[in-house]
XYZ file of C-alpha atoms in Angstrom:
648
model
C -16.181 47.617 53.114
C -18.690 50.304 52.237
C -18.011 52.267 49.099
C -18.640 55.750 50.437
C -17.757 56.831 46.575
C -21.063 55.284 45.189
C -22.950 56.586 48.369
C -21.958 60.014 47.355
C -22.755 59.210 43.678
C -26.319 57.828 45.126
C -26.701 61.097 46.385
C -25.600 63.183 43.615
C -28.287 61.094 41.536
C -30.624 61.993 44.066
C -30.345 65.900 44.009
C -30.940 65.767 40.525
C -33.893 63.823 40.534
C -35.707 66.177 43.205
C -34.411 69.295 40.662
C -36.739 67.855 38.158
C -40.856 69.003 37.690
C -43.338 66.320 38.279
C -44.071 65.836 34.481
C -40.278 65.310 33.781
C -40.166 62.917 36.740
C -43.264 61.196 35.740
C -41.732 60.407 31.764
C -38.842 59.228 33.391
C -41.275 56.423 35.013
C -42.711 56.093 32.088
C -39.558 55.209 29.817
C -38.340 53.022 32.829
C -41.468 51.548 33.483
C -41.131 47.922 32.213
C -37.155 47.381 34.726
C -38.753 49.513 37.655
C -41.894 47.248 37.254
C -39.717 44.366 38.875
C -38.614 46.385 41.988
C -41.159 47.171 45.089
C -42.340 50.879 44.154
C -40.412 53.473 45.630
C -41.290 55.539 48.734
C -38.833 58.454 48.357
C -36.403 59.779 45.761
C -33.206 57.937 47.329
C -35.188 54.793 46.760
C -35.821 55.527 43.289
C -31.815 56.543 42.785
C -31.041 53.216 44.076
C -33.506 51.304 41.865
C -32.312 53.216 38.935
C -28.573 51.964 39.494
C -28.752 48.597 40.705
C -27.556 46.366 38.941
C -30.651 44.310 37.147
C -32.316 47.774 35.995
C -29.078 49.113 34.606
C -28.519 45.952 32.498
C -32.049 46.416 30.814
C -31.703 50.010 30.302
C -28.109 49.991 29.092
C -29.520 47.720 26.200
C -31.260 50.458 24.951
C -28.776 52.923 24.469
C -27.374 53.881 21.115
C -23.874 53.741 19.850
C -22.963 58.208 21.397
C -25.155 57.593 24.436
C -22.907 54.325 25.438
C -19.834 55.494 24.558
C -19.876 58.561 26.536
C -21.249 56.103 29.578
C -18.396 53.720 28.934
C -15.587 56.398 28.334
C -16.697 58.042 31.696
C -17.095 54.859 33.907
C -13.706 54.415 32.239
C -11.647 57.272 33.807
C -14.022 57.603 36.985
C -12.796 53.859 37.563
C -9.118 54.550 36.700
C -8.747 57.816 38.888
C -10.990 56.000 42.107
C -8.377 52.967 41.506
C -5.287 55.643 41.817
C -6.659 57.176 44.624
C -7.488 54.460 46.497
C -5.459 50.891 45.358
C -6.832 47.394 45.804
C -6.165 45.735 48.835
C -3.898 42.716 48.649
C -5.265 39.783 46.717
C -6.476 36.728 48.774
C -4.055 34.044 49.310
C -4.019 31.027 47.011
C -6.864 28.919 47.769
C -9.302 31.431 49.592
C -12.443 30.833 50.438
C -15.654 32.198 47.878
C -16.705 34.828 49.941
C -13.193 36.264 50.552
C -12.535 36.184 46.811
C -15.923 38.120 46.166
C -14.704 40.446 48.876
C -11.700 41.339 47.109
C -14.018 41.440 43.582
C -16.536 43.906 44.876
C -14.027 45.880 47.083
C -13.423 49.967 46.455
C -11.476 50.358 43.821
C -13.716 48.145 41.732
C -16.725 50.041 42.538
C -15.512 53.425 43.065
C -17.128 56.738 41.450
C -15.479 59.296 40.790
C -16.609 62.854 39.464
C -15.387 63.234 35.787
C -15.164 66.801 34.049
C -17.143 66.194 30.801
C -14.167 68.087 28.959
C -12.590 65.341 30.336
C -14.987 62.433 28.389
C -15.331 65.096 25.334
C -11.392 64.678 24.593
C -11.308 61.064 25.373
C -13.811 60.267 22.862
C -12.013 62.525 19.988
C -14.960 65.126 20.229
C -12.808 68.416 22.097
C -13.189 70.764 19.253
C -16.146 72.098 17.947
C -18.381 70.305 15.335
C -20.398 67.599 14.585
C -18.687 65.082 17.025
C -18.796 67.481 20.034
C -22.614 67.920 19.203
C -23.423 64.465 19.411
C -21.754 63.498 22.342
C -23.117 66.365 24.399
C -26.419 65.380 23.540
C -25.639 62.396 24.110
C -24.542 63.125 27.882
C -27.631 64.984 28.239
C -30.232 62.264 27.257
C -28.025 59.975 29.957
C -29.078 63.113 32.234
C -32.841 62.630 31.580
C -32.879 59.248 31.910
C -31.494 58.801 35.467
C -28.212 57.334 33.854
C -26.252 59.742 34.524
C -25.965 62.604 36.635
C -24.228 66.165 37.382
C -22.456 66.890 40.627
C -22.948 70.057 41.995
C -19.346 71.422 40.023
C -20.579 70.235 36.880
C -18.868 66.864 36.592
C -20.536 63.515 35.214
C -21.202 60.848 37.820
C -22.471 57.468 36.591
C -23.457 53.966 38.179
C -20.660 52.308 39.935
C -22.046 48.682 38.193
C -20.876 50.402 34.516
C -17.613 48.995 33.701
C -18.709 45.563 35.254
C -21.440 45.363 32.526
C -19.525 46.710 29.618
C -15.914 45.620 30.160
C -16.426 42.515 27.645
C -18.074 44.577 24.589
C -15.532 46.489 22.109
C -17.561 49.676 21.212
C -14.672 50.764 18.812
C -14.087 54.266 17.852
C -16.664 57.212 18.800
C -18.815 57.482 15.447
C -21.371 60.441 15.782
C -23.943 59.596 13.134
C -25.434 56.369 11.893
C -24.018 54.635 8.650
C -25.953 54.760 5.438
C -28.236 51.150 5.810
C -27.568 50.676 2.122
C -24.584 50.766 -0.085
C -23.648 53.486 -2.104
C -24.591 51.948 -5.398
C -27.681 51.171 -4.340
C -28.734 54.844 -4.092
C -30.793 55.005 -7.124
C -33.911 54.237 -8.096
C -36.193 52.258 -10.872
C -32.835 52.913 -13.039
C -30.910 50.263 -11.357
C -30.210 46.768 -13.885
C -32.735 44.115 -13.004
C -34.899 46.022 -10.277
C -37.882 46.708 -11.633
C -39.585 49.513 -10.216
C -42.352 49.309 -7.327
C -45.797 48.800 -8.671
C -47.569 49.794 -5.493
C -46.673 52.889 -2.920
C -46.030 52.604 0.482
C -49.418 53.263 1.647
C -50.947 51.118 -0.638
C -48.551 48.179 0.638
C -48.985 49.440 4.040
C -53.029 49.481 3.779
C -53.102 46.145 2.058
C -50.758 44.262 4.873
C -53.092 46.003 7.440
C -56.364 44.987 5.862
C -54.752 41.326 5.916
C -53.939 41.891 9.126
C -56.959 42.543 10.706
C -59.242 39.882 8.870
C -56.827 37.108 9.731
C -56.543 38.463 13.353
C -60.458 38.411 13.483
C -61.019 34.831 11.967
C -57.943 33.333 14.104
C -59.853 35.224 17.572
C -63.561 33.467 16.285
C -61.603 29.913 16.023
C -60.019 30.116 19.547
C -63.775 31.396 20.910
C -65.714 28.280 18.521
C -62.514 25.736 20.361
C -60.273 26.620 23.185
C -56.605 25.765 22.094
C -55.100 23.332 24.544
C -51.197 23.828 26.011
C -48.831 21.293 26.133
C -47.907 20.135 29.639
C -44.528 21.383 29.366
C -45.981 24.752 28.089
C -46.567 26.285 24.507
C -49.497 24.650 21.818
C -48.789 21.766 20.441
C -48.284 21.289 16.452
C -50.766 19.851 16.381
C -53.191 23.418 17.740
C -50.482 25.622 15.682
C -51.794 24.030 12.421
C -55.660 23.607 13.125
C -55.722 27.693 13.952
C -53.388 28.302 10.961
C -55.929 26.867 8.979
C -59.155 28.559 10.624
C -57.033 32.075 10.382
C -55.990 30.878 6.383
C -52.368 32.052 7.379
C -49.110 30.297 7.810
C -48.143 28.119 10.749
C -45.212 30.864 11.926
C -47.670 33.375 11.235
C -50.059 32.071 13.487
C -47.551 32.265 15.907
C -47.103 35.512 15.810
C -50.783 36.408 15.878
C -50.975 34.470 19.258
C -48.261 36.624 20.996
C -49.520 39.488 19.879
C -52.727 38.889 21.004
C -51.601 37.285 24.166
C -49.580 40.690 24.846
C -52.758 42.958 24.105
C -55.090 40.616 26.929
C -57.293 39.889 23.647
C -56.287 36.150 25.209
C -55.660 34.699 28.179
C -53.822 30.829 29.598
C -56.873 29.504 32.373
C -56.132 26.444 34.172
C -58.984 23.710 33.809
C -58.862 20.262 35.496
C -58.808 18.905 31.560
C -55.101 21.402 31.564
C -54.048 24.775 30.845
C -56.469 26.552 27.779
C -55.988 29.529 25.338
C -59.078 31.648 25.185
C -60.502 34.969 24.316
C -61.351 37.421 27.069
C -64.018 39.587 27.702
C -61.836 42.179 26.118
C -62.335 40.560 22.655
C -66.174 41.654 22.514
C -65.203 45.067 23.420
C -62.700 44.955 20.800
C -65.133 43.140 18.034
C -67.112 46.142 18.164
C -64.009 48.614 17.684
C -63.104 49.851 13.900
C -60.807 48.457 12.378
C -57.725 50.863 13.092
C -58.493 50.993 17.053
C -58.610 46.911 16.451
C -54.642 46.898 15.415
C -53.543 49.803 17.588
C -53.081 47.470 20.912
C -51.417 44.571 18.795
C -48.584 46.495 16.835
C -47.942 48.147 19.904
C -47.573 45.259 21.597
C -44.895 43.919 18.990
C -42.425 46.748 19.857
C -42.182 45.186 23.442
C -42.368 41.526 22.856
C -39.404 39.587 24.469
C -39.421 37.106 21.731
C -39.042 36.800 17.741
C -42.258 34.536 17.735
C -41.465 33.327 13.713
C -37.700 32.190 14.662
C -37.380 28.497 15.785
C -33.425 27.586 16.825
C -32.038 25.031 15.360
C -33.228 21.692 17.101
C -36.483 23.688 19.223
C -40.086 22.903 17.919
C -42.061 25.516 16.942
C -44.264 26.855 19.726
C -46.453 29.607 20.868
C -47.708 31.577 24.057
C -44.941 30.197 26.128
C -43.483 33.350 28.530
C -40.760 35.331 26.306
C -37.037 35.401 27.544
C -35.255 37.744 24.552
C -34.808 40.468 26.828
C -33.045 41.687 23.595
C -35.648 41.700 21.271
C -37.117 44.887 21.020
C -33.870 46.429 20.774
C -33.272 44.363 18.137
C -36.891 45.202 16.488
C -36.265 49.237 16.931
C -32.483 49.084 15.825
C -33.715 47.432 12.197
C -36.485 49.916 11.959
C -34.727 52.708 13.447
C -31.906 51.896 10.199
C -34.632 51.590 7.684
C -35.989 55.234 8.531
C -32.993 56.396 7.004
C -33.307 54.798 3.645
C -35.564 56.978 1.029
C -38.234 55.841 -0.813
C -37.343 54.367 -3.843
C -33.808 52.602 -2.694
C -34.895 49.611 -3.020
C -32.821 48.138 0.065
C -32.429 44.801 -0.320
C -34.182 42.953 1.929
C -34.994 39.136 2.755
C -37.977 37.621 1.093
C -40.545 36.036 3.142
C -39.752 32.110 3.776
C -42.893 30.621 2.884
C -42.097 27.399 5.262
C -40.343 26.178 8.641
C -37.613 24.598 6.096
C -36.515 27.881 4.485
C -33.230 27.593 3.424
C -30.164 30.226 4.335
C -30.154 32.091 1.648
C -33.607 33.597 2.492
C -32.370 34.657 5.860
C -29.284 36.715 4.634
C -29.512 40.417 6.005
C -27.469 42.917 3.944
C -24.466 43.759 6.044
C -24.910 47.339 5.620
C -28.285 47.344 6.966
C -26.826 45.370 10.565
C -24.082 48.177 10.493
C -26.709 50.845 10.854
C -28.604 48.865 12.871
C -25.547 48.311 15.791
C -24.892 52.057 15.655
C -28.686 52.326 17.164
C -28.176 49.479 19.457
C -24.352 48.593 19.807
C -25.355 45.272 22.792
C -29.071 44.199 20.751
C -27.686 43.213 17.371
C -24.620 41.417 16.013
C -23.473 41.561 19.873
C -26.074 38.336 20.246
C -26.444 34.951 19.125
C -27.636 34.329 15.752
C -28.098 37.838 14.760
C -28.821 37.202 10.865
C -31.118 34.601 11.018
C -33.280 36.929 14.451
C -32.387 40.150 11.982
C -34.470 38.340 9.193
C -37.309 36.741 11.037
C -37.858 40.233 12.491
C -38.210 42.251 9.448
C -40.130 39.107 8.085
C -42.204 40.243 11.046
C -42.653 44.378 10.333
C -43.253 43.757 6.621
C -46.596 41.166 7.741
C -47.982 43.947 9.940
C -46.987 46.226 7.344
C -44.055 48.028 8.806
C -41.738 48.173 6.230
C -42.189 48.281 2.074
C -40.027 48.367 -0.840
C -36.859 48.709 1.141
C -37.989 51.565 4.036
C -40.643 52.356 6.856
C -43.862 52.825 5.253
C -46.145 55.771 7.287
C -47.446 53.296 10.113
C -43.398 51.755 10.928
C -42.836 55.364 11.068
C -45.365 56.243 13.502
C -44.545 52.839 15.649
C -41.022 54.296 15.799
C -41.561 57.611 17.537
C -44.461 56.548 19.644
C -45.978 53.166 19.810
C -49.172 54.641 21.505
C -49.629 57.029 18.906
C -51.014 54.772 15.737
C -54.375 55.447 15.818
C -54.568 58.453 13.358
C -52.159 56.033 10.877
C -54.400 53.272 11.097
C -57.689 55.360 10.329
C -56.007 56.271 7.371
C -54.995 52.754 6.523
C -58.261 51.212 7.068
C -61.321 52.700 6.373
C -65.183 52.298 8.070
C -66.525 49.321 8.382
C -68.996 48.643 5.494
C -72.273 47.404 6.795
C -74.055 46.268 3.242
C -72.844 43.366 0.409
C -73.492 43.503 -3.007
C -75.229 40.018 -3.860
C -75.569 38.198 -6.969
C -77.213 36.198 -9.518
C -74.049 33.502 -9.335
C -75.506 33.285 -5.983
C -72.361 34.579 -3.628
C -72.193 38.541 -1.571
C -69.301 40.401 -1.975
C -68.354 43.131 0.249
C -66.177 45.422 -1.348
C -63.835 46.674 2.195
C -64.047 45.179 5.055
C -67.348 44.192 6.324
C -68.738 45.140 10.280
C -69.072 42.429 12.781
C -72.919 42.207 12.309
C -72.669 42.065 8.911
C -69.649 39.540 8.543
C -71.936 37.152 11.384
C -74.892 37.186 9.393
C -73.329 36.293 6.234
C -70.986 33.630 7.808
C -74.513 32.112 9.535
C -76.091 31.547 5.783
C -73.151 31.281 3.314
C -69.511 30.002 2.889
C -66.277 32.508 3.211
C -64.850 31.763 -0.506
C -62.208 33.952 -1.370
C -60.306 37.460 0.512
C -58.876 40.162 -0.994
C -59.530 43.735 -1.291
C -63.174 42.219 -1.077
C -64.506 39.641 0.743
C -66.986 37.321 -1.065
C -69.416 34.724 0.370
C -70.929 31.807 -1.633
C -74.908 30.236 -0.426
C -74.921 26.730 -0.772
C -77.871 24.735 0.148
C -75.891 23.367 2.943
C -75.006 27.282 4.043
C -78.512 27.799 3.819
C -79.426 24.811 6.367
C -77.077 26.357 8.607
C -78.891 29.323 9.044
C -81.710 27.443 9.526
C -80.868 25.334 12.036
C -79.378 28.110 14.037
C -83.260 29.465 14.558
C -84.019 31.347 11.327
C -86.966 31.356 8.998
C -87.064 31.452 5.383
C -88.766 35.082 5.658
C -86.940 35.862 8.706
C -83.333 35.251 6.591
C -84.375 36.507 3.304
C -85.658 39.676 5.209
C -82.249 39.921 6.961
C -80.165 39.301 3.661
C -82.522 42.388 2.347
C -81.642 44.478 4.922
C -78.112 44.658 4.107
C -78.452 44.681 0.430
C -76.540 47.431 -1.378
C -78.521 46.237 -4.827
C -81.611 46.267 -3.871
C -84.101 42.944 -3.731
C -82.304 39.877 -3.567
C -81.651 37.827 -6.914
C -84.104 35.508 -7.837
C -81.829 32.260 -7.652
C -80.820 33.413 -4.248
C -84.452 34.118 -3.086
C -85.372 30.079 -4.498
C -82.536 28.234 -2.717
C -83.959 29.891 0.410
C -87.100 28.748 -0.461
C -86.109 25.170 -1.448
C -84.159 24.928 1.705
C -86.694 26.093 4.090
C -89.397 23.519 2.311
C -87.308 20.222 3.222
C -86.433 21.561 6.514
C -87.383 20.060 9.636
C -89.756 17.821 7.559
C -88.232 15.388 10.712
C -87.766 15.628 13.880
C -85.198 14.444 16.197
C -86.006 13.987 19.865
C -83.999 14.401 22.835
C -84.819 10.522 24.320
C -81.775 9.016 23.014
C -83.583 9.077 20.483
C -86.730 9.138 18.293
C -87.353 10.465 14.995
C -90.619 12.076 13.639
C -92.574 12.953 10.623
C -95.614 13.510 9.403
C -94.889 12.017 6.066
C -94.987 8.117 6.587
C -93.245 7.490 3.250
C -90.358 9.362 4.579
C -90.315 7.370 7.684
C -90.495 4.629 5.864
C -87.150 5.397 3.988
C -85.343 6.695 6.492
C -86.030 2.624 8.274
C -84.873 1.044 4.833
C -81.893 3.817 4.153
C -78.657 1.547 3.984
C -76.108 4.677 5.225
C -78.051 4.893 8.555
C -77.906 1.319 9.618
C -75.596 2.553 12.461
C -78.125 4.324 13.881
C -80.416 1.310 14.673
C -83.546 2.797 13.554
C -87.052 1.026 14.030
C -90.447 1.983 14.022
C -92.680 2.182 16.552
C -95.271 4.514 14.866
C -96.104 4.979 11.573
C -94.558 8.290 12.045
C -92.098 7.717 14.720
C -88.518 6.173 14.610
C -86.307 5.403 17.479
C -82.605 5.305 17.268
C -79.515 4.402 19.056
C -77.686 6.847 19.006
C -77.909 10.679 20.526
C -79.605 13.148 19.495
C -76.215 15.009 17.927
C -75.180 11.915 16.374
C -78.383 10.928 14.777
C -78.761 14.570 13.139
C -75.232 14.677 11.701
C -75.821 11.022 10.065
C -79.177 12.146 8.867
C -77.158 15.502 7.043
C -74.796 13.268 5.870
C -77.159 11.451 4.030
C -78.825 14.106 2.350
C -81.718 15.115 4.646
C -82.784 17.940 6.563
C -83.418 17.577 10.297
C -84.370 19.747 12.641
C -83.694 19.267 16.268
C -86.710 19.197 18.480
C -86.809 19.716 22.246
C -88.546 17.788 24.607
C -91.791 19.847 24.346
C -92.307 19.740 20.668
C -90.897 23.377 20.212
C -88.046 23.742 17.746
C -84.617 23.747 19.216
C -82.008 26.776 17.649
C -78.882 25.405 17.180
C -75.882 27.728 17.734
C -72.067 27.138 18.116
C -70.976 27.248 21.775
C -68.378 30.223 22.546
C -66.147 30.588 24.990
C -64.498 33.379 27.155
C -61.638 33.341 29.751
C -61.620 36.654 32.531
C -58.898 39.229 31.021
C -55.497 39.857 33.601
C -55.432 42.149 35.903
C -55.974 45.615 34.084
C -52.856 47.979 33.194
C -51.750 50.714 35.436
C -53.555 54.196 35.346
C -52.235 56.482 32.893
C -52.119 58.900 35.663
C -50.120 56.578 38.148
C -46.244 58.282 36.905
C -47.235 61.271 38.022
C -49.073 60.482 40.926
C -46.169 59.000 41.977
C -43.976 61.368 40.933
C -45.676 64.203 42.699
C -45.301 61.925 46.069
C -41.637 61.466 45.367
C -41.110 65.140 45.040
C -42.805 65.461 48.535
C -45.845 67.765 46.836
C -49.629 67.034 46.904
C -51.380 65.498 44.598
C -52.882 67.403 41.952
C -56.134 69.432 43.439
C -59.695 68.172 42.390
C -62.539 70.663 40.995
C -64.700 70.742 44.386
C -67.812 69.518 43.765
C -71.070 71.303 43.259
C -73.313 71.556 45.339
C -77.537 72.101 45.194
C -78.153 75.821 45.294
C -81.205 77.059 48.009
């Protein structure tokens, strides 16, 4: 039987749609733009009514909808469905033992999906809100933000009409009384500040918590990204890294295993990686986006990635009870970002200096339960914000927890509240770049070395700078400066990777903020580069040479590289058994110097191999929403400045 109610409620929605300007049509794609992504486009406005209320789009977007907006949506579909049911009753039930589709007749049949028209005076006094004041404020705006976005819309006499697919997907959630504004996150004792009994007061700001979880941020980012390019991550067959990956990048990124996890999402969501199918199996690799984004500052860096946490459809640092840990495996917590902008959206409301009492950060997969305890306030506020994407779902504490474990990492939330940059994620998740710039400051492109024989970099130091340091010395320690240790192993590295001993100390010199280079720095160059390449290994599977027959002769006699087979068959030449790789890390290992020669007696640079995967398919123009929106409307698109043409 053909509802002719919801045709007449499709077309309702319609006629307000074409009432709209392109821009306001185009930011209604926009907001909508993830649900209407999984529908073929739309060709005209009646299409895009009917994508708007099916069923599958209305389920995503009712998830977003705080505690006024829903409760004006339910209490309408409410009476609409009651006075469609009295106008028109239910046909007689199928007889006992009826066939599926007769049954789903008799489901889906008028009454059941009627619309009909409802006064909003009507909705106002059913909610408690008739007279004037505070409640009658919020659910009018409330009915009027359903109006923008497509939920809702106006008949021609005023009434509300809403999707006939309503009370199907809220008749099983209790939504309680009509409450116009959001609870207080915190209790009322916990108002005050530094004066309250064994709290001590906050030794850093916001900012400075905010900047410092940032900083982190970015330099673990950067050294988990250089891993993955040094050695593809492999995926398990059934999908996700093994434990095995999870804990070799946590230790390259010097993080912790869940938050390596969340790195990888992240940077899976912001096409910084990529999954690419090999005959070997499916690989995790950077893509050409990553050098593009090495050369970026810092701010611009973190900009795609926190933005990319306020849509992820997963809480990547909470395992269920009997899962293994995991990571870039496809997300399926449709209700995760409402969760994630319900806990922040509470937190804006607490003022600095509360002290809200929030989880501590598990250090470990084994945390126990206490550590995952949310205050109950705090999910209060949050359901008001999203009544279906909090307690309404399956182990909300323990998802509540992980997530603000989350924020305060990426430096969301401090001391109990949003700091500046969870503020500015909030309102607008494309808007972070002037936050971040104020966060993170330039790129410093000079160290301070030493006499103790290590470069410190008192920020964080540029991509050039940070690759010619990591070529000669070791990373040793990370904080609010980044310091670098020579060793003459470090030192042999750079070496082997094609410098010279005037060729490195002139680089080091370059990006000296004191000057010359220390003396003891400027001899363990020296030292280095005399012992280096004294031998030679050839590529012939293989041979050793030197000019210094007393060397050769030790190197035959040398009791650690008897598994190398070596014999002479010059006084300056040794042959060996083993590859050319083999034979030089055996020769390190004992305490020598090689260099690697290539077949035509030129020295061979070693350098690490890197690897890069093609990005997906880029993101949709900017300008697509209102393209299309201008098409929907039936009006051309926007007119181009005619070009110039040559003068005569």
């Amino acid at each position: 039987m053909t509802n002719l109610k919801a045709v007449e409620g499709l077309d309702t929605l319609t006629r307000s749609l074409a009432q709209r300007t392109p821009e306001q049509l185009a930011a209604l794609l926009t907001r909508h733009a993830e649900p209407l992504a999984r529908r073929p486009a739309p060709t005209e406005l009646r299409g895009l009514a009917t994508a708007l209320w099916s069923y599958e789009t209305l389920h995503h977007l009712v998830l977003h909808l705080d505690h006024p907006r829903l409760q004006v949506l339910a209490t309408t579909a409410r009476i609409s469905q009651e006075r469609a049911g009295r106008d028109a009753p239910a046909p007689a039930a199928p007889a006992p033992g009826a066939d599926y589709q007769s049954l789903m007749a008799h489901r889906l049949s008028f009454p059941h999906l009627a619309t009909e028209p409802v006064p909003p005076e009507d909705v106002y006094a059913a909610l408690g809100a008739a007279a004037p004041g505070s409640e009658r404020r919020a659910a009018e705006a409330a009915l009027e933000s359903l109006y923008a976005d497509g939920i809702a819309a106006p008949s021609e006499q005023g009434a509300v009409v809403v999707p006939p697919r309503v009370p199907q997907l809220l008749a099983a959630h209790d939504l309680g009384p009509f409450v116009a504004h959001a609870p207080t996150p915190v209790p009322d004792d916990a108002t005050g500040h530094s004066d309250r009994p064994g709290v001590p007061a906050p030794r850093t700001s916001l900012h400075e918590e905010s900047q410092a979880a940032a900083a982190h941020l970015a330099a673990t980012l950067e050294r988990l990204l250089a891993s993955l390019a040094e050695q593809p991550a492999a995926l398990r067959k059934s999908g996700g890294l093994t434990l095995r990956e999870i804990k070799r990048l946590a230790k390259a990124a010097g993080t912790t295993e869940p938050h390596t996890r969340l790195l990888l999402d992240l940077a899976l969501a912001a096409d910084l990686i990529a999954l690419t199918r090999s005959p070997s199996g499916i690989t995790a690799l950077p893509t050409g986006a990553y050098d593009d984004w090495l050369g970026r500052p810092p701010g611009e860096r973190l900009a795609p990635v926190l933005a990319a946490w306020s849509g992820l459809w997963a809480v990547p640092t909470h395992t269920p009870f009997g899962e293994t840990p995991t990571a870039l495996v496809r997300g399926h917590d449709r209700h995760a970002p409402a969760l994630r902008y319900a806990l922040l959206a509470a937190l804006a409301d607490v003022p600095p200096g509360t002290r809200g009492p929030l989880p501590a950060l598990p250090p470990t997969e084994s945390a126990t339960d206490d550590t995952r305890i949310v205050p109950r306030q705090l999910l209060r506020a949050a359901d008001w914000h999203r009544p279906l994407g909090v307690t309404e779902q399956p182990m909300a504490e323990e998802r509540a927890a992980r997530t603000l474990h989350e924020a305060a990492h990426l430096g969301l939330i401090a001391h109990g509240t949003l700091t500046p940059l969870g503020r500015a994620l909030l309102t607008d998740p494309r808007s972070l770049g002037e936050p971040l710039r104020d966060l993170l400051p330039p790129l410093l492109e000079q160290a301070h070395f030493q006499a103790d024989l290590t470069a410190v970099v008192p920020g964080r130091p540029a991509p050039a700078l940070t690759q010619l340091l990591a070529s000669a010395a070791d990373r040793e320690s990370e904080s609010h400066a980044v310091t670098w240790r020579f060793t003459p192993a470090s030192v042999r590295r750079a070496l082997d990777a094609g410098h010279t001993a005037d060729s490195l100390h002139d680089a080091l010199t370059t990006v000296s903020a004191t000057g010359p280079l220390p003396q003891p720095l400027g001899y363990l160059i020296q030292d280095a580069a005399r012992t280096h390449g004294r031998m030679r290994v050839l590529p012939a599977a293989c041979c050793i040479r030197s000019d210094d027959e007393t060397l050769v002769g030790e190197l035959a006699a040398h009791r650690a590289l008897r598994e190398l087979g070596l014999r002479a068959i010059a006084p300056t030449v040794l042959v060996s058994s083993r590859p050319p790789a083999a034979t030089l890390d055996a020769l390190r290992a004992a305490g020598y110097a090689p260099a690697l020669e290539s077949g035509t007696g030129t020295t061979t640079v070693e350098r690490l191999t890197t690897h890069r995967t093609k990005a997906p398919a880029p993101t949709r123009d900017p300008g697509a929403p209102l393209l299309l929106a201008r098409r929907l409307l039936g009006l051309p698109a926007e007119p181009q400045e005619p070009a110039r043409t040559g003068g005569g």
